[in-house]
C-alpha atoms as an extended CHARMM CRD file, in Angstrom:
* protein
*
       144  EXT
         1         1  GLY       CA             73.5770000000       67.5650000000       29.8120000000  PROA      1               0.0000000000
         2         2  ILE       CA             73.9990000000       69.8840000000       32.6870000000  PROA      2               0.0000000000
         3         3  ASP       CA             75.1620000000       68.6390000000       36.0690000000  PROA      3               0.0000000000
         4         4  PHE       CA             73.9910000000       70.5210000000       39.1420000000  PROA      4               0.0000000000
         5         5  SER       CA             73.2270000000       69.8610000000       42.7640000000  PROA      5               0.0000000000
         6         6  THR       CA             70.7240000000       71.2140000000       45.2210000000  PROA      6               0.0000000000
         7         7  SER       CA             73.0620000000       70.3420000000       48.0730000000  PROA      7               0.0000000000
         8         8  SER       CA             74.5680000000       73.1850000000       50.0820000000  PROA      8               0.0000000000
         9         9  SER       CA             77.6990000000       71.1950000000       50.9820000000  PROA      9               0.0000000000
        10        10  ARG       CA             80.9600000000       73.0770000000       50.8980000000  PROA      10              0.0000000000
        11        11  VAL       CA             84.3070000000       71.6850000000       49.8910000000  PROA      11              0.0000000000
        12        12  PHE       CA             87.4170000000       73.2750000000       51.3820000000  PROA      12              0.0000000000
        13        13  TYR       CA             90.8960000000       73.0070000000       49.9370000000  PROA      13              0.0000000000
        14        14  TYR       CA             93.8940000000       73.9550000000       52.0330000000  PROA      14              0.0000000000
        15        15  GLN       CA             97.5190000000       74.2740000000       51.0140000000  PROA      15              0.0000000000
        16        16  PRO       CA             99.5680000000       71.3290000000       52.3640000000  PROA      16              0.0000000000
        17        17  VAL       CA            101.4370000000       71.8810000000       55.6290000000  PROA      17              0.0000000000
        18        18  MET       CA            105.1980000000       72.3760000000       55.4660000000  PROA      18              0.0000000000
        19        19  LEU       CA            107.1860000000       71.8590000000       58.6900000000  PROA      19              0.0000000000
        20        20  TYR       CA            110.2840000000       73.9680000000       59.4440000000  PROA      20              0.0000000000
        21        21  SER       CA            111.2540000000       73.2910000000       63.0580000000  PROA      21              0.0000000000
        22        22  VAL       CA            110.2490000000       71.7100000000       66.3550000000  PROA      22              0.0000000000
        23        23  LEU       CA            111.2360000000       73.1210000000       69.7590000000  PROA      23              0.0000000000
        24        24  PRO       CA            112.6620000000       71.5260000000       71.6990000000  PROA      24              0.0000000000
        25        25  ASP       CA            113.9370000000       68.8480000000       69.3140000000  PROA      25              0.0000000000
        26        26  ALA       CA            114.2940000000       66.3470000000       72.1620000000  PROA      26              0.0000000000
        27        27  THR       CA            112.2330000000       65.9910000000       75.3370000000  PROA      27              0.0000000000
        28        28  GLN       CA            110.3540000000       63.4770000000       77.4910000000  PROA      28              0.0000000000
        29        29  ALA       CA            106.8670000000       62.0470000000       77.0560000000  PROA      29              0.0000000000
        30        30  GLY       CA            104.2390000000       64.3200000000       78.5900000000  PROA      30              0.0000000000
        31        31  SER       CA            106.0570000000       67.5040000000       77.5060000000  PROA      31              0.0000000000
        32        32  THR       CA            104.6550000000       70.0690000000       75.0910000000  PROA      32              0.0000000000
        33        33  ILE       CA            106.4800000000       70.7940000000       71.8480000000  PROA      33              0.0000000000
        34        34  THR       CA            106.0340000000       73.7370000000       69.4710000000  PROA      34              0.0000000000
        35        35  LEU       CA            106.0880000000       73.1810000000       65.7200000000  PROA      35              0.0000000000
        36        36  HSD       CA            106.8170000000       75.9910000000       63.2840000000  PROA      36              0.0000000000
        37        37  GLY       CA            105.8030000000       75.7510000000       59.6550000000  PROA      37              0.0000000000
        38        38  GLU       CA            103.2650000000       77.1170000000       57.2150000000  PROA      38              0.0000000000
        39        39  ASN       CA             99.6520000000       76.4940000000       56.2370000000  PROA      39              0.0000000000
        40        40  PHE       CA             98.3710000000       75.3600000000       59.6420000000  PROA      40              0.0000000000
        41        41  HSD       CA             94.6660000000       76.0430000000       60.0260000000  PROA      41              0.0000000000
        42        42  PRO       CA             92.2730000000       75.6420000000       62.9560000000  PROA      42              0.0000000000
        43        43  SER       CA             90.6050000000       72.2440000000       62.9640000000  PROA      43              0.0000000000
        44        44  ASN       CA             89.3810000000       69.6930000000       65.4950000000  PROA      44              0.0000000000
        45        45  LEU       CA             91.2300000000       67.0980000000       63.3950000000  PROA      45              0.0000000000
        46        46  LEU       CA             94.6530000000       68.8110000000       63.4590000000  PROA      46              0.0000000000
        47        47  SER       CA             97.0970000000       66.2530000000       64.8650000000  PROA      47              0.0000000000
        48        48  CYS       CA            100.7460000000       65.3530000000       65.3750000000  PROA      48              0.0000000000
        49        49  TRP       CA            101.9620000000       61.8990000000       64.3760000000  PROA      49              0.0000000000
        50        50  PHE       CA            105.0140000000       60.2120000000       65.8680000000  PROA      50              0.0000000000
        51        51  GLN       CA            106.5460000000       57.2640000000       64.0250000000  PROA      51              0.0000000000
        52        52  LEU       CA            109.4950000000       55.5660000000       65.7050000000  PROA      52              0.0000000000
        53        53  ASP       CA            112.4180000000       54.6430000000       63.4640000000  PROA      53              0.0000000000
        54        54  GLY       CA            111.9970000000       51.1260000000       62.1160000000  PROA      54              0.0000000000
        55        55  ASP       CA            108.3220000000       50.9350000000       63.1330000000  PROA      55              0.0000000000
        56        56  ASP       CA            105.4060000000       50.7920000000       60.6830000000  PROA      56              0.0000000000
        57        57  GLU       CA            102.9330000000       52.0660000000       63.2750000000  PROA      57              0.0000000000
        58        58  TYR       CA            102.5000000000       55.6430000000       64.4300000000  PROA      58              0.0000000000
        59        59  VAL       CA            100.9980000000       57.3780000000       67.4550000000  PROA      59              0.0000000000
        60        60  SER       CA             98.6620000000       60.3070000000       66.8220000000  PROA      60              0.0000000000
        61        61  VAL       CA             97.8200000000       63.0810000000       69.3140000000  PROA      61              0.0000000000
        62        62  PRO       CA             95.6280000000       66.1950000000       68.9260000000  PROA      62              0.0000000000
        63        63  ALA       CA             97.4260000000       69.4350000000       68.0880000000  PROA      63              0.0000000000
        64        64  THR       CA             96.6130000000       72.9000000000       69.4230000000  PROA      64              0.0000000000
        65        65  TYR       CA             96.3730000000       75.6000000000       66.7690000000  PROA      65              0.0000000000
        66        66  ILE       CA             98.2500000000       78.7830000000       67.7060000000  PROA      66              0.0000000000
        67        67  SER       CA             98.5780000000       80.4940000000       64.3170000000  PROA      67              0.0000000000
        68        68  SER       CA             98.9780000000       79.6730000000       60.6240000000  PROA      68              0.0000000000
        69        69  THR       CA            102.7040000000       79.1760000000       61.3230000000  PROA      69              0.0000000000
        70        70  LYS       CA            102.6500000000       77.6010000000       64.8140000000  PROA      70              0.0000000000
        71        71  ILE       CA            100.9960000000       74.6590000000       66.6190000000  PROA      71              0.0000000000
        72        72  GLU       CA            101.6470000000       72.7500000000       69.8490000000  PROA      72              0.0000000000
        73        73  CYS       CA            101.4700000000       69.0360000000       70.6500000000  PROA      73              0.0000000000
        74        74  LEU       CA            101.8170000000       66.9600000000       73.7920000000  PROA      74              0.0000000000
        75        75  ILE       CA            104.3450000000       64.1150000000       73.5160000000  PROA      75              0.0000000000
        76        76  PRO       CA            102.3830000000       60.8670000000       73.9020000000  PROA      76              0.0000000000
        77        77  PRO       CA            103.3060000000       58.3740000000       76.6210000000  PROA      77              0.0000000000
        78        78  LEU       CA            104.8380000000       54.9900000000       75.8970000000  PROA      78              0.0000000000
        79        79  ILE       CA            107.1320000000       56.0770000000       73.0960000000  PROA      79              0.0000000000
        80        80  LYS       CA            110.8590000000       56.5760000000       73.4460000000  PROA      80              0.0000000000
        81        81  GLY       CA            113.6450000000       57.0160000000       70.9180000000  PROA      81              0.0000000000
        82        82  ILE       CA            114.1510000000       58.7320000000       67.5620000000  PROA      82              0.0000000000
        83        83  ALA       CA            110.8750000000       59.4150000000       65.7550000000  PROA      83              0.0000000000
        84        84  GLN       CA            109.6510000000       61.0290000000       62.5710000000  PROA      84              0.0000000000
        85        85  LEU       CA            107.2010000000       63.8070000000       63.4230000000  PROA      85              0.0000000000
        86        86  TRP       CA            104.3940000000       64.5800000000       60.9520000000  PROA      86              0.0000000000
        87        87  VAL       CA            101.3610000000       66.8430000000       61.1190000000  PROA      87              0.0000000000
        88        88  SER       CA             97.9600000000       65.9540000000       59.6840000000  PROA      88              0.0000000000
        89        89  THR       CA             95.1920000000       68.4530000000       59.0200000000  PROA      89              0.0000000000
        90        90  ASP       CA             92.4810000000       65.7580000000       59.0110000000  PROA      90              0.0000000000
        91        91  ASN       CA             93.9970000000       63.0810000000       61.3140000000  PROA      91              0.0000000000
        92        92  ARG       CA             94.4130000000       60.8670000000       58.2370000000  PROA      92              0.0000000000
        93        93  GLU       CA             97.2330000000       60.2680000000       55.7930000000  PROA      93              0.0000000000
        94        94  SER       CA             95.4390000000       62.3350000000       53.1480000000  PROA      94              0.0000000000
        95        95  GLY       CA             96.0870000000       65.4930000000       55.1920000000  PROA      95              0.0000000000
        96        96  ARG       CA             99.6730000000       64.6920000000       56.1200000000  PROA      96              0.0000000000
        97        97  SER       CA            102.3570000000       67.3960000000       55.9590000000  PROA      97              0.0000000000
        98        98  LEU       CA            104.6650000000       67.5040000000       52.9460000000  PROA      98              0.0000000000
        99        99  ASN       CA            107.6350000000       66.6630000000       55.1600000000  PROA      99              0.0000000000
       100       100  SER       CA            108.5310000000       65.2660000000       58.5600000000  PROA      100             0.0000000000
       101       101  LEU       CA            111.0160000000       66.3500000000       61.2110000000  PROA      101             0.0000000000
       102       102  ASP       CA            113.3270000000       64.1840000000       63.3110000000  PROA      102             0.0000000000
       103       103  PHE       CA            112.4470000000       64.2490000000       66.9700000000  PROA      103             0.0000000000
       104       104  GLU       CA            113.8410000000       62.4300000000       69.9980000000  PROA      104             0.0000000000
       105       105  VAL       CA            111.7010000000       61.2560000000       72.9030000000  PROA      105             0.0000000000
       106       106  LEU       CA            114.0380000000       60.9320000000       75.8770000000  PROA      106             0.0000000000
       107       107  ASP       CA            113.9550000000       58.6000000000       78.8650000000  PROA      107             0.0000000000
       108       108  PHE       CA            112.7480000000       60.0710000000       82.1310000000  PROA      108             0.0000000000
       109       109  LEU       CA            115.5330000000       61.1610000000       84.4440000000  PROA      109             0.0000000000
       110       110  SER       CA            115.8990000000       59.2740000000       87.6790000000  PROA      110             0.0000000000
       111       111  LEU       CA            118.2080000000       60.9210000000       90.1810000000  PROA      111             0.0000000000
       112       112  VAL       CA            119.8510000000       58.5870000000       92.7110000000  PROA      112             0.0000000000
       113       113  SER       CA            122.2920000000       60.9100000000       94.4480000000  PROA      113             0.0000000000
       114       114  ILE       CA            123.7800000000       64.4130000000       94.4990000000  PROA      114             0.0000000000
       115       115  THR       CA            127.2450000000       65.0780000000       95.8890000000  PROA      115             0.0000000000
       116       116  PRO       CA            128.3080000000       66.9710000000       97.8840000000  PROA      116             0.0000000000
       117       117  SER       CA            125.2760000000       67.2700000000      100.1440000000  PROA      117             0.0000000000
       118       118  ALA       CA            126.1970000000       70.8480000000      101.1550000000  PROA      118             0.0000000000
       119       119  GLY       CA            128.0000000000       73.8080000000       99.5890000000  PROA      119             0.0000000000
       120       120  SER       CA            128.8270000000       77.4870000000       99.9330000000  PROA      120             0.0000000000
       121       121  LEU       CA            125.9890000000       80.0100000000      100.3370000000  PROA      121             0.0000000000
       122       122  LEU       CA            127.8340000000       82.1040000000       97.7500000000  PROA      122             0.0000000000
       123       123  GLY       CA            127.3080000000       79.3670000000       95.1260000000  PROA      123             0.0000000000
       124       124  GLY       CA            129.8810000000       77.9600000000       92.7600000000  PROA      124             0.0000000000
       125       125  THR       CA            129.9550000000       74.4610000000       94.2520000000  PROA      125             0.0000000000
       126       126  GLN       CA            130.3260000000       71.8520000000       91.5220000000  PROA      126             0.0000000000
       127       127  LEU       CA            127.7840000000       69.0570000000       91.8630000000  PROA      127             0.0000000000
       128       128  GLY       CA            127.9920000000       65.4190000000       90.9070000000  PROA      128             0.0000000000
       129       129  LEU       CA            124.7100000000       63.8210000000       89.7860000000  PROA      129             0.0000000000
       130       130  GLN       CA            124.1820000000       60.0860000000       89.6600000000  PROA      130             0.0000000000
       131       131  GLY       CA            121.1580000000       58.4140000000       88.1110000000  PROA      131             0.0000000000
       132       132  THR       CA            119.6500000000       57.1480000000       84.8670000000  PROA      132             0.0000000000
       133       133  GLY       CA            118.1320000000       58.7320000000       81.7750000000  PROA      133             0.0000000000
       134       134  PHE       CA            120.8200000000       61.3730000000       81.2150000000  PROA      134             0.0000000000
       135       135  ASP       CA            121.3720000000       62.1640000000       77.5420000000  PROA      135             0.0000000000
       136       136  GLU       CA            124.9580000000       62.7740000000       76.4690000000  PROA      136             0.0000000000
       137       137  HSD       CA            123.7880000000       64.9260000000       73.5530000000  PROA      137             0.0000000000
       138       138  SER       CA            121.7790000000       67.4550000000       75.5450000000  PROA      138             0.0000000000
       139       139  SER       CA            122.4470000000       69.7860000000       78.4310000000  PROA      139             0.0000000000
       140       140  THR       CA            121.2160000000       69.0400000000       81.9220000000  PROA      140             0.0000000000
       141       141  ILE       CA            120.4920000000       72.0850000000       84.0530000000  PROA      141             0.0000000000
       142       142  CYS       CA            120.1040000000       72.1460000000       87.8250000000  PROA      142             0.0000000000
       143       143  ARG       CA            117.8070000000       74.7410000000       89.3590000000  PROA      143             0.0000000000
       144       144  PHE       CA            117.4150000000       75.3530000000       93.0640000000  PROA      144             0.0000000000
């Protein structure tokens, strides 16, 4: 027999996503990250998944399509620590990227004091910062 359909449904097949890098590779919740890879395509279901080390659950957030090699995601609140970062093209496991990237969600900085309280107008005064949430593995920059 012959099989045929009168339906006009279309089926799309996309190459799986491959992730190459995430910038920055550590930041705080609420920040935007940029992922570089290949085979991204525009979709309302494009999403970033964060899975904390040792946790079976993941947090999913919508991704913004920039190009076939670049997307952006907002770091979701309420997660902190080392996470595996995946991308899904259909917001389900069936559309998950071929690989994941390590990503670190940092604590928020809380500044308690800055010493000295005054310095030279010419600059060059070394400052001492006291507070919580500083990360020994990343650089902290002061801007005035």
